XYZ file of C-alpha atoms in Angstrom:
69
model
C 13.538 -1.754 20.194
C 12.224 -0.983 16.724
C 8.163 -1.541 16.118
C 7.969 -0.429 12.480
C 9.180 -2.277 9.351
C 9.485 -1.102 5.928
C 8.615 -2.855 2.962
C 7.296 -3.141 -0.628
C 3.995 -3.438 -0.974
C 2.603 -6.763 -2.197
C -0.001 -7.668 -4.410
C -1.226 -9.933 -1.230
C -2.186 -6.588 0.337
C -4.508 -5.323 -2.321
C -7.412 -6.234 -0.092
C -6.211 -4.009 2.837
C -5.165 -1.419 0.030
C -8.533 -1.520 -1.440
C -10.324 -1.189 2.238
C -8.423 2.132 2.812
C -8.569 3.793 -0.595
C -12.456 3.019 -1.324
C -13.692 5.169 1.566
C -14.060 8.644 0.034
C -13.049 10.764 3.106
C -9.343 9.609 2.725
C -8.842 9.345 -1.345
C -9.792 13.303 -1.232
C -6.691 13.848 0.717
C -5.129 11.984 -2.051
C -7.097 13.725 -5.243
C -7.817 10.132 -6.879
C -11.334 8.910 -7.034
C -11.980 5.832 -4.615
C -11.383 2.460 -5.585
C -14.219 0.199 -6.565
C -12.810 -2.830 -6.572
C -9.884 -5.483 -5.463
C -8.485 -5.507 -9.189
C -8.074 -1.467 -9.155
C -5.973 -1.851 -5.842
C -3.904 -4.912 -7.514
C -3.551 -2.642 -10.534
C -1.733 -0.101 -7.969
C 0.239 -2.432 -6.343
C 1.319 -3.831 -10.070
C 2.156 0.131 -10.846
C 4.442 0.720 -7.484
C 6.072 -2.429 -8.302
C 6.944 -1.407 -12.001
C 7.706 2.341 -10.713
C 10.362 0.574 -8.311
C 11.972 -1.578 -10.366
C 12.446 1.409 -13.014
C 14.094 3.002 -10.303
C 11.231 5.778 -10.847
C 9.258 6.128 -7.880
C 9.316 4.184 -4.355
C 6.002 3.624 -2.448
C 6.617 1.244 0.215
C 4.588 0.208 3.107
C 4.826 0.514 6.828
C 3.692 -1.895 8.849
C 4.018 -2.796 12.709
C 6.194 -5.377 13.462
C 5.138 -8.397 15.947
C 7.662 -8.663 18.985
C 7.151 -12.396 20.526
C 8.575 -12.888 23.804
């Protein structure tokens, strides 16, 4: 049974992206400054989408699938 799902990162993910990338202990491994607000996260999501649609890069997210019985 598959437990993970690969999908495009959406603007609705901006808050979660901000929560992760606003932490110095995370961003030090990415070579970028920590985010200071959710608008910066929304800009990142838009850049991911632009690069994907221009066939320049793919940056998608992995999420757990919720299985219901």
